[in-house]
Amino acid sequence: MYVMKTATAPLTSSAPAPLWARHAAHAIALCAVPSGLWRIGMASGVYVGYSDQVLRDIFDIPGWGIAYVVGLSVLAELAALFPMLLVSDRWRPLRPRALAALAWTASGVLVLMALWQLVVAVTVESQTYMSSGTAKTVWGFAFAPLFAIPVLMTAVTWSYTRRHRARGLA
């Protein structure tokens, strides 16, 4: 008799995620909050270091730029919640092997994006729109936690893969 398993069918349980992996997954979600709040502040008219002309000409704020900036913040926070699937024992939308492959892909993309953002951050062109040193400092504090995400994501993914490989599921 052939039994077909679906993504929603209960799978063989694996060892629970270690406490450090759970903390790392929660930290990823928290790392995205400061930059999201900074963007939402920018969209709502709070001075973040850009002149009104730069906001209008470059970011189209007020205008469709508000929806873009707020949408980007929401999307970033939703993406930052993905690692919670890797430490959850309750809900698994994909089979462990597929989820592990997706998580490793996400980890690789995050590392590449962090390296790219580091290159962009140190170029002269990326710093020309900020009007003061204080604004740059606030911007730096708001976006610095994002550089922890690739490391934390890789650690959580490694933990997930290790736990599921130990049971022969991944």
CSV table of N, CA and C in Angstrom, one decimal:
chain,number,residue,atom,x,y,z
A,1,MET,N,0.8,-1.2,0.0
A,1,MET,CA,0.0,0.0,0.0
A,1,MET,C,0.9,1.2,0.0
A,2,TYR,N,0.6,2.2,-0.8
A,2,TYR,CA,1.3,3.4,-1.0
A,2,TYR,C,0.7,4.5,-0.1
A,3,VAL,N,1.4,5.1,0.8
A,3,VAL,CA,0.9,6.2,1.6
A,3,VAL,C,1.6,7.5,1.2
A,4,MET,N,0.7,8.5,0.9
A,4,MET,CA,1.3,9.8,0.4
A,4,MET,C,1.3,10.8,1.6
A,5,LYS,N,2.4,11.4,1.8
A,5,LYS,CA,2.5,12.4,2.8
A,5,LYS,C,2.3,13.8,2.2
A,6,THR,N,1.7,14.7,2.9
A,6,THR,CA,1.5,16.0,2.4
A,6,THR,C,2.3,17.0,3.3
A,7,ALA,N,2.4,18.2,2.9
A,7,ALA,CA,3.1,19.2,3.7
A,7,ALA,C,2.4,19.5,5.0
A,8,THR,N,1.1,19.2,5.1
A,8,THR,CA,0.4,19.5,6.3
A,8,THR,C,0.3,18.2,7.2
A,9,ALA,N,0.6,17.1,6.7
A,9,ALA,CA,0.6,15.8,7.5
A,9,ALA,C,1.6,15.9,8.6
A,10,PRO,N,1.3,15.3,9.7
A,10,PRO,CA,2.3,15.3,10.8
A,10,PRO,C,3.5,14.5,10.4
A,11,LEU,N,4.6,15.1,10.7
A,11,LEU,CA,5.9,14.4,10.4
A,11,LEU,C,6.5,13.9,11.6
A,12,THR,N,7.5,13.0,11.5
A,12,THR,CA,8.2,12.4,12.6
A,12,THR,C,8.8,13.6,13.4
A,13,SER,N,8.6,13.6,14.7
A,13,SER,CA,9.1,14.7,15.5
A,13,SER,C,10.6,14.6,15.6
A,14,SER,N,11.2,15.7,15.7
A,14,SER,CA,12.7,15.8,15.9
A,14,SER,C,12.9,16.4,17.3
A,15,ALA,N,14.2,16.4,17.6
A,15,ALA,CA,14.6,17.0,18.9
A,15,ALA,C,14.1,18.5,18.9
A,16,PRO,N,13.7,19.0,20.0
A,16,PRO,CA,13.3,20.4,20.1
A,16,PRO,C,14.6,21.3,19.8
A,17,ALA,N,14.3,22.5,19.3
A,17,ALA,CA,15.4,23.4,19.0
A,17,ALA,C,16.1,23.8,20.3
A,18,PRO,N,17.4,23.9,20.3
A,18,PRO,CA,18.1,24.4,21.5
A,18,PRO,C,17.7,25.8,21.9
A,19,LEU,N,17.8,26.1,23.1
A,19,LEU,CA,17.4,27.5,23.6
A,19,LEU,C,18.2,28.6,22.9
A,20,TRP,N,19.5,28.4,22.6
A,20,TRP,CA,20.2,29.4,21.9
A,20,TRP,C,19.7,29.6,20.5
A,21,ALA,N,19.2,28.6,19.8
A,21,ALA,CA,18.6,28.7,18.5
A,21,ALA,C,17.3,29.5,18.5
A,22,ARG,N,16.5,29.2,19.6
A,22,ARG,CA,15.3,30.0,19.7
A,22,ARG,C,15.5,31.4,20.0
A,23,HIS,N,16.5,31.7,20.8
A,23,HIS,CA,16.9,33.1,21.1
A,23,HIS,C,17.4,33.8,19.8
A,24,ALA,N,18.2,33.1,19.1
A,24,ALA,CA,18.7,33.7,17.8
A,24,ALA,C,17.6,34.0,16.8
A,25,ALA,N,16.6,33.1,16.7
A,25,ALA,CA,15.5,33.3,15.8
A,25,ALA,C,14.7,34.5,16.3
A,26,HIS,N,14.5,34.7,17.6
A,26,HIS,CA,13.8,35.9,18.1
A,26,HIS,C,14.6,37.1,17.8
A,27,ALA,N,15.9,37.0,18.0
A,27,ALA,CA,16.8,38.2,17.8
A,27,ALA,C,16.8,38.6,16.3
A,28,ILE,N,16.6,37.7,15.4
A,28,ILE,CA,16.6,38.1,14.0
A,28,ILE,C,15.3,39.0,13.8
A,29,ALA,N,14.2,38.6,14.4
A,29,ALA,CA,13.0,39.4,14.2
A,29,ALA,C,13.2,40.8,14.8
A,30,LEU,N,13.9,40.9,16.0
A,30,LEU,CA,14.1,42.1,16.6
A,30,LEU,C,15.2,43.0,15.9
A,31,CYS,N,16.1,42.4,15.2
A,31,CYS,CA,17.1,43.1,14.5
A,31,CYS,C,16.5,44.0,13.3
A,32,ALA,N,15.4,43.6,12.8
A,32,ALA,CA,14.7,44.3,11.7
A,32,ALA,C,13.9,45.5,12.2
A,33,VAL,N,13.6,45.5,13.5
A,33,VAL,CA,12.7,46.6,14.0
A,33,VAL,C,13.3,48.0,13.9
A,34,PRO,N,14.5,48.3,14.3
A,34,PRO,CA,15.0,49.6,14.3
A,34,PRO,C,15.0,50.3,12.9
A,35,SER,N,15.4,49.5,11.9
A,35,SER,CA,15.5,50.1,10.5
A,35,SER,C,14.0,50.3,10.0
A,36,GLY,N,13.1,49.4,10.4
A,36,GLY,CA,11.7,49.6,10.0
A,36,GLY,C,11.1,50.8,10.6
A,37,LEU,N,11.4,51.0,11.9
A,37,LEU,CA,10.9,52.2,12.5
A,37,LEU,C,11.5,53.5,11.9
A,38,TRP,N,12.8,53.4,11.6
A,38,TRP,CA,13.4,54.6,10.9
A,38,TRP,C,12.7,54.9,9.6
A,39,ARG,N,12.5,53.8,8.8
A,39,ARG,CA,11.8,54.1,7.5
A,39,ARG,C,10.4,54.6,7.7
A,40,ILE,N,9.6,54.1,8.7
A,40,ILE,CA,8.3,54.5,8.9
A,40,ILE,C,8.3,56.0,9.4
A,41,GLY,N,9.3,56.3,10.2
A,41,GLY,CA,9.5,57.7,10.6
A,41,GLY,C,9.7,58.6,9.4
A,42,MET,N,10.5,58.2,8.5
A,42,MET,CA,10.8,58.9,7.3
A,42,MET,C,9.5,59.1,6.5
A,43,ALA,N,8.7,58.0,6.4
A,43,ALA,CA,7.5,58.1,5.6
A,43,ALA,C,6.5,59.0,6.2
A,44,SER,N,6.5,59.1,7.5
A,44,SER,CA,5.5,59.9,8.2
A,44,SER,C,5.9,61.4,8.5
A,45,GLY,N,7.1,61.8,7.9
A,45,GLY,CA,7.5,63.1,8.0
A,45,GLY,C,8.4,63.5,9.1
A,46,VAL,N,8.9,62.5,9.9
A,46,VAL,CA,9.9,62.8,10.9
A,46,VAL,C,11.2,63.0,10.3
A,47,TYR,N,11.9,64.0,10.7
A,47,TYR,CA,13.2,64.4,10.2
A,47,TYR,C,14.2,63.3,10.4
A,48,VAL,N,14.7,62.7,9.4
A,48,VAL,CA,15.7,61.6,9.5
A,48,VAL,C,17.1,61.9,8.9
A,49,GLY,N,17.2,63.2,8.5
A,49,GLY,CA,18.5,63.6,7.9
A,49,GLY,C,18.4,64.0,6.4
A,50,TYR,N,17.3,63.8,5.8
A,50,TYR,CA,17.1,64.2,4.4
A,50,TYR,C,16.4,65.5,4.3
A,51,SER,N,16.8,66.3,3.4
A,51,SER,CA,16.0,67.6,3.2
A,51,SER,C,14.7,67.2,2.5
A,52,ASP,N,13.8,68.2,2.6
A,52,ASP,CA,12.5,68.0,1.9
A,52,ASP,C,12.7,67.8,0.4
A,53,GLN,N,13.6,68.5,-0.2
A,53,GLN,CA,13.9,68.3,-1.6
A,53,GLN,C,14.3,66.9,-1.9
A,54,VAL,N,15.2,66.3,-1.1
A,54,VAL,CA,15.7,65.0,-1.3
A,54,VAL,C,14.6,64.0,-1.2
A,55,LEU,N,13.8,64.2,-0.2
A,55,LEU,CA,12.6,63.3,0.0
A,55,LEU,C,11.7,63.3,-1.2
A,56,ARG,N,11.4,64.5,-1.7
A,56,ARG,CA,10.6,64.6,-2.9
A,56,ARG,C,11.2,64.0,-4.1
A,57,ASP,N,12.4,64.4,-4.4
A,57,ASP,CA,13.1,64.1,-5.7
A,57,ASP,C,13.6,62.6,-5.7
A,58,ILE,N,14.2,62.2,-4.6
A,58,ILE,CA,14.8,60.8,-4.6
A,58,ILE,C,13.8,59.8,-4.2
A,59,PHE,N,13.1,60.0,-3.1
A,59,PHE,CA,12.3,59.0,-2.5
A,59,PHE,C,10.8,59.2,-2.8
A,60,ASP,N,10.4,60.2,-3.5
A,60,ASP,CA,9.0,60.5,-3.8
A,60,ASP,C,8.1,60.5,-2.6
A,61,ILE,N,8.6,61.2,-1.5
A,61,ILE,CA,7.8,61.4,-0.3
A,61,ILE,C,7.5,62.9,-0.2
A,62,PRO,N,6.3,63.3,-0.1
A,62,PRO,CA,5.1,62.6,-0.1
A,62,PRO,C,4.8,62.1,-1.5
A,63,GLY,N,4.1,61.0,-1.6
A,63,GLY,CA,3.8,60.3,-2.9
A,63,GLY,C,3.8,58.8,-2.7
A,64,TRP,N,4.0,58.1,-3.8
A,64,TRP,CA,4.1,56.7,-3.8
A,64,TRP,C,5.2,56.1,-2.9
A,65,GLY,N,6.2,57.0,-2.7
A,65,GLY,CA,7.3,56.6,-1.9
A,65,GLY,C,6.9,56.2,-0.5
A,66,ILE,N,5.9,56.8,0.1
A,66,ILE,CA,5.4,56.4,1.4
A,66,ILE,C,5.0,54.9,1.4
A,67,ALA,N,4.2,54.5,0.4
A,67,ALA,CA,3.7,53.1,0.3
A,67,ALA,C,4.9,52.2,0.2
A,68,TYR,N,5.9,52.6,-0.6
A,68,TYR,CA,7.1,51.8,-0.9
A,68,TYR,C,7.9,51.6,0.4
A,69,VAL,N,8.1,52.7,1.1
A,69,VAL,CA,8.9,52.7,2.3
A,69,VAL,C,8.2,51.9,3.5
A,70,VAL,N,7.0,52.1,3.6
A,70,VAL,CA,6.2,51.4,4.7
A,70,VAL,C,6.1,49.9,4.3
A,71,GLY,N,5.8,49.6,3.0
A,71,GLY,CA,5.7,48.3,2.5
A,71,GLY,C,7.0,47.5,2.7
A,72,LEU,N,8.1,48.2,2.4
A,72,LEU,CA,9.5,47.6,2.6
A,72,LEU,C,9.7,47.2,4.0
A,73,SER,N,9.3,48.1,4.9
A,73,SER,CA,9.4,47.8,6.4
A,73,SER,C,8.6,46.6,6.8
A,74,VAL,N,7.4,46.5,6.3
A,74,VAL,CA,6.5,45.4,6.6
A,74,VAL,C,7.1,44.1,6.0
A,75,LEU,N,7.5,44.1,4.8
A,75,LEU,CA,8.1,43.0,4.1
A,75,LEU,C,9.3,42.5,4.9
A,76,ALA,N,10.2,43.4,5.3
A,76,ALA,CA,11.4,43.1,6.0
A,76,ALA,C,11.1,42.4,7.3
A,77,GLU,N,10.1,42.9,8.0
A,77,GLU,CA,9.8,42.3,9.3
A,77,GLU,C,9.2,40.9,9.1
A,78,LEU,N,8.3,40.8,8.1
A,78,LEU,CA,7.8,39.4,7.8
A,78,LEU,C,8.9,38.4,7.4
A,79,ALA,N,9.8,38.9,6.6
A,79,ALA,CA,10.9,38.0,6.3
A,79,ALA,C,11.8,37.7,7.5
A,80,ALA,N,11.9,38.6,8.4
A,80,ALA,CA,12.7,38.4,9.6
A,80,ALA,C,12.0,37.4,10.5
A,81,LEU,N,10.7,37.1,10.3
A,81,LEU,CA,10.0,36.1,11.1
A,81,LEU,C,10.2,34.7,10.6
A,82,PHE,N,10.7,34.5,9.4
A,82,PHE,CA,10.9,33.2,8.8
A,82,PHE,C,11.7,32.2,9.7
A,83,PRO,N,12.8,32.7,10.3
A,83,PRO,CA,13.6,31.7,11.2
A,83,PRO,C,12.8,31.1,12.3
A,84,MET,N,11.6,31.8,12.6
A,84,MET,CA,10.8,31.2,13.7
A,84,MET,C,10.3,29.8,13.3
A,85,LEU,N,10.1,29.6,11.9
A,85,LEU,CA,9.7,28.3,11.4
A,85,LEU,C,10.7,27.2,11.7
A,86,LEU,N,12.0,27.6,11.8
A,86,LEU,CA,13.0,26.7,12.0
A,86,LEU,C,13.2,26.2,13.4
A,87,VAL,N,12.6,27.0,14.3
A,87,VAL,CA,12.7,26.6,15.8
A,87,VAL,C,11.3,26.2,16.3
A,88,SER,N,10.3,26.2,15.5
A,88,SER,CA,8.9,25.9,15.9
A,88,SER,C,8.7,24.4,15.9
A,89,ASP,N,8.0,24.0,16.9
A,89,ASP,CA,7.6,22.5,16.9
A,89,ASP,C,6.1,22.4,16.5
A,90,ARG,N,5.4,23.5,16.3
A,90,ARG,CA,4.0,23.4,16.1
A,90,ARG,C,3.6,23.4,14.6
A,91,TRP,N,4.2,24.2,13.8
A,91,TRP,CA,3.7,24.4,12.4
A,91,TRP,C,4.9,24.3,11.5
A,92,ARG,N,4.7,23.4,10.5
A,92,ARG,CA,5.8,23.2,9.5
A,92,ARG,C,5.0,23.2,8.1
A,93,PRO,N,5.2,24.3,7.4
A,93,PRO,CA,4.5,24.4,6.1
A,93,PRO,C,5.1,23.6,5.0
A,94,LEU,N,6.4,23.2,5.2
A,94,LEU,CA,7.1,22.4,4.2
A,94,LEU,C,7.8,21.2,4.9
A,95,ARG,N,8.2,20.3,4.1
A,95,ARG,CA,8.9,19.1,4.7
A,95,ARG,C,10.3,19.6,5.2
A,96,PRO,N,10.9,19.0,6.2
A,96,PRO,CA,12.1,19.4,6.7
A,96,PRO,C,13.2,19.6,5.7
A,97,ARG,N,13.3,18.7,4.7
A,97,ARG,CA,14.4,18.9,3.7
A,97,ARG,C,14.2,20.1,2.8
A,98,ALA,N,12.9,20.4,2.4
A,98,ALA,CA,12.6,21.6,1.6
A,98,ALA,C,12.9,22.8,2.5
A,99,LEU,N,12.4,22.8,3.7
A,99,LEU,CA,12.6,24.0,4.6
A,99,LEU,C,14.1,24.2,4.8
A,100,ALA,N,14.9,23.2,5.0
A,100,ALA,CA,16.3,23.3,5.2
A,100,ALA,C,17.0,23.9,3.9
A,101,ALA,N,16.6,23.5,2.8
A,101,ALA,CA,17.1,24.0,1.5
A,101,ALA,C,16.8,25.5,1.4
A,102,LEU,N,15.5,25.8,1.7
A,102,LEU,CA,15.1,27.2,1.6
A,102,LEU,C,15.9,28.1,2.6
A,103,ALA,N,16.1,27.6,3.8
A,103,ALA,CA,16.8,28.3,4.8
A,103,ALA,C,18.3,28.5,4.4
A,104,TRP,N,18.9,27.5,3.9
A,104,TRP,CA,20.3,27.7,3.4
A,104,TRP,C,20.4,28.7,2.3
A,105,THR,N,19.4,28.6,1.4
A,105,THR,CA,19.4,29.6,0.3
A,105,THR,C,19.2,31.0,0.9
A,106,ALA,N,18.3,31.2,1.8
A,106,ALA,CA,18.1,32.5,2.5
A,106,ALA,C,19.4,33.0,3.2
A,107,SER,N,20.0,32.1,3.9
A,107,SER,CA,21.3,32.4,4.6
A,107,SER,C,22.3,32.9,3.6
A,108,GLY,N,22.5,32.2,2.5
A,108,GLY,CA,23.5,32.7,1.5
A,108,GLY,C,23.1,34.0,0.9
A,109,VAL,N,21.8,34.2,0.6
A,109,VAL,CA,21.4,35.5,0.0
A,109,VAL,C,21.6,36.6,1.0
A,110,LEU,N,21.4,36.3,2.3
A,110,LEU,CA,21.6,37.4,3.3
A,110,LEU,C,23.0,37.7,3.5
A,111,VAL,N,23.9,36.8,3.4
A,111,VAL,CA,25.4,37.1,3.5
A,111,VAL,C,25.8,37.9,2.3
A,112,LEU,N,25.3,37.6,1.1
A,112,LEU,CA,25.7,38.4,-0.1
A,112,LEU,C,25.1,39.8,0.0
A,113,MET,N,23.9,39.9,0.5
A,113,MET,CA,23.2,41.2,0.6
A,113,MET,C,24.0,42.1,1.7
A,114,ALA,N,24.4,41.5,2.8
A,114,ALA,CA,25.1,42.2,3.8
A,114,ALA,C,26.5,42.7,3.3
A,115,LEU,N,27.1,41.9,2.5
A,115,LEU,CA,28.4,42.3,1.9
A,115,LEU,C,28.2,43.4,0.9
A,116,TRP,N,27.1,43.3,0.1
A,116,TRP,CA,26.8,44.4,-0.8
A,116,TRP,C,26.5,45.7,-0.1
A,117,GLN,N,25.7,45.6,0.9
A,117,GLN,CA,25.3,46.8,1.7
A,117,GLN,C,26.5,47.4,2.3
A,118,LEU,N,27.5,46.6,2.8
A,118,LEU,CA,28.7,47.2,3.3
A,118,LEU,C,29.5,48.0,2.3
A,119,VAL,N,29.5,47.4,1.1
A,119,VAL,CA,30.2,48.2,0.0
A,119,VAL,C,29.5,49.5,-0.3
A,120,VAL,N,28.1,49.4,-0.4
A,120,VAL,CA,27.4,50.6,-0.7
A,120,VAL,C,27.5,51.6,0.4
A,121,ALA,N,27.5,51.2,1.7
A,121,ALA,CA,27.6,52.1,2.8
A,121,ALA,C,28.9,52.9,2.9
A,122,VAL,N,30.0,52.3,2.3
A,122,VAL,CA,31.2,53.1,2.4
A,122,VAL,C,31.6,53.9,1.2
A,123,THR,N,30.7,53.8,0.2
A,123,THR,CA,30.9,54.6,-1.0
A,123,THR,C,30.5,56.0,-0.8
A,124,VAL,N,31.1,57.0,-1.4
A,124,VAL,CA,30.8,58.4,-1.3
A,124,VAL,C,29.4,58.7,-1.8
A,125,GLU,N,29.0,58.1,-2.8
A,125,GLU,CA,27.7,58.3,-3.4
A,125,GLU,C,26.5,58.1,-2.5
A,126,SER,N,26.6,57.0,-1.7
A,126,SER,CA,25.5,56.6,-0.8
A,126,SER,C,25.4,57.6,0.4
A,127,GLN,N,26.4,58.4,0.7
A,127,GLN,CA,26.4,59.3,1.8
A,127,GLN,C,26.1,60.8,1.4
A,128,THR,N,25.8,61.1,0.2
A,128,THR,CA,25.7,62.4,-0.2
A,128,THR,C,24.4,63.1,0.1
A,129,TYR,N,23.3,62.3,0.4
A,129,TYR,CA,22.0,62.9,0.7
A,129,TYR,C,21.8,63.2,2.1
A,130,MET,N,22.5,62.6,3.1
A,130,MET,CA,22.3,62.9,4.5
A,130,MET,C,22.9,64.3,4.8
A,131,SER,N,22.1,65.1,5.6
A,131,SER,CA,22.5,66.5,5.8
A,131,SER,C,23.3,66.7,7.0
A,132,SER,N,23.4,65.8,8.0
A,132,SER,CA,24.2,66.1,9.2
A,132,SER,C,24.8,64.8,9.7
A,133,GLY,N,25.8,65.0,10.5
A,133,GLY,CA,26.5,63.9,11.1
A,133,GLY,C,25.7,63.2,12.1
A,134,THR,N,24.8,63.9,12.8
A,134,THR,CA,23.9,63.3,13.8
A,134,THR,C,22.9,62.3,13.1
A,135,ALA,N,22.4,62.8,11.9
A,135,ALA,CA,21.5,62.0,11.2
A,135,ALA,C,22.2,60.7,10.7
A,136,LYS,N,23.4,60.8,10.3
A,136,LYS,CA,24.2,59.6,9.8
A,136,LYS,C,24.4,58.6,11.0
A,137,THR,N,24.6,59.2,12.2
A,137,THR,CA,24.8,58.3,13.3
A,137,THR,C,23.5,57.6,13.7
A,138,VAL,N,22.4,58.3,13.7
A,138,VAL,CA,21.1,57.7,14.0
A,138,VAL,C,20.8,56.6,12.9
A,139,TRP,N,21.1,56.9,11.7
A,139,TRP,CA,20.9,56.0,10.6
A,139,TRP,C,21.8,54.7,10.8
A,140,GLY,N,23.0,55.0,11.2
A,140,GLY,CA,23.9,53.8,11.5
A,140,GLY,C,23.4,52.9,12.6
A,141,PHE,N,22.9,53.5,13.7
A,141,PHE,CA,22.4,52.7,14.8
A,141,PHE,C,21.1,52.0,14.4
A,142,ALA,N,20.3,52.6,13.5
A,142,ALA,CA,19.1,51.9,13.1
A,142,ALA,C,19.4,50.8,12.1
A,143,PHE,N,20.4,50.9,11.3
A,143,PHE,CA,20.6,49.8,10.3
A,143,PHE,C,21.7,48.8,10.7
A,144,ALA,N,22.5,49.1,11.7
A,144,ALA,CA,23.6,48.2,12.1
A,144,ALA,C,23.1,46.9,12.6
A,145,PRO,N,22.0,46.7,13.3
A,145,PRO,CA,21.6,45.4,13.7
A,145,PRO,C,21.3,44.5,12.5
A,146,LEU,N,21.0,45.0,11.3
A,146,LEU,CA,20.8,44.2,10.1
A,146,LEU,C,22.0,43.3,9.8
A,147,PHE,N,23.2,43.8,10.2
A,147,PHE,CA,24.4,43.0,9.8
A,147,PHE,C,24.5,41.8,10.7
A,148,ALA,N,23.8,41.7,11.8
A,148,ALA,CA,23.8,40.5,12.6
A,148,ALA,C,22.9,39.4,12.1
A,149,ILE,N,21.9,39.7,11.2
A,149,ILE,CA,21.0,38.8,10.7
A,149,ILE,C,21.6,37.6,9.9
A,150,PRO,N,22.6,37.9,9.0
A,150,PRO,CA,23.1,36.7,8.3
A,150,PRO,C,23.8,35.7,9.2
A,151,VAL,N,24.5,36.2,10.2
A,151,VAL,CA,25.2,35.3,11.1
A,151,VAL,C,24.2,34.5,11.9
A,152,LEU,N,23.2,35.2,12.5
A,152,LEU,CA,22.2,34.5,13.3
A,152,LEU,C,21.4,33.5,12.4
A,153,MET,N,21.0,33.9,11.2
A,153,MET,CA,20.3,33.0,10.3
A,153,MET,C,21.0,31.8,10.0
A,154,THR,N,22.3,31.9,9.7
A,154,THR,CA,23.1,30.8,9.4
A,154,THR,C,23.2,29.8,10.6
A,155,ALA,N,23.3,30.4,11.8
A,155,ALA,CA,23.4,29.5,13.0
A,155,ALA,C,22.1,28.8,13.2
A,156,VAL,N,20.9,29.5,13.1
A,156,VAL,CA,19.6,28.8,13.2
A,156,VAL,C,19.4,27.8,12.2
A,157,THR,N,19.8,28.1,10.9
A,157,THR,CA,19.7,27.1,9.8
A,157,THR,C,20.6,25.9,10.1
A,158,TRP,N,21.8,26.1,10.6
A,158,TRP,CA,22.7,25.0,10.9
A,158,TRP,C,22.0,24.1,12.0
A,159,SER,N,21.5,24.7,13.0
A,159,SER,CA,20.8,24.0,14.1
A,159,SER,C,19.7,23.2,13.6
A,160,TYR,N,18.8,23.8,12.7
A,160,TYR,CA,17.7,23.1,12.2
A,160,TYR,C,18.1,21.9,11.3
A,161,THR,N,19.1,22.1,10.5
A,161,THR,CA,19.6,21.0,9.6
A,161,THR,C,20.2,19.9,10.5
A,162,ARG,N,21.0,20.2,11.5
A,162,ARG,CA,21.6,19.2,12.4
A,162,ARG,C,20.6,18.4,13.1
A,163,ARG,N,19.5,19.1,13.6
A,163,ARG,CA,18.5,18.4,14.4
A,163,ARG,C,17.7,17.4,13.5
A,164,HIS,N,17.4,17.8,12.3
A,164,HIS,CA,16.6,17.0,11.4
A,164,HIS,C,17.4,15.9,10.7
A,165,ARG,N,18.7,16.2,10.5
A,165,ARG,CA,19.6,15.1,10.0
A,165,ARG,C,19.8,14.0,11.0
A,166,ALA,N,19.9,14.4,12.3
A,166,ALA,CA,20.1,13.4,13.3
A,166,ALA,C,18.9,12.4,13.3
A,167,ARG,N,17.7,12.8,12.9
A,167,ARG,CA,16.6,11.9,12.9
A,167,ARG,C,16.3,11.3,11.5
A,168,GLY,N,17.2,11.7,10.5
A,168,GLY,CA,17.0,11.2,9.2
A,168,GLY,C,15.9,11.8,8.4
A,169,LEU,N,15.6,13.1,8.8
A,169,LEU,CA,14.5,13.7,8.1
A,169,LEU,C,14.9,14.7,7.1
A,170,ALA,N,16.2,15.2,7.1
A,170,ALA,CA,16.6,16.2,6.2
A,170,ALA,C,17.7,15.7,5.3
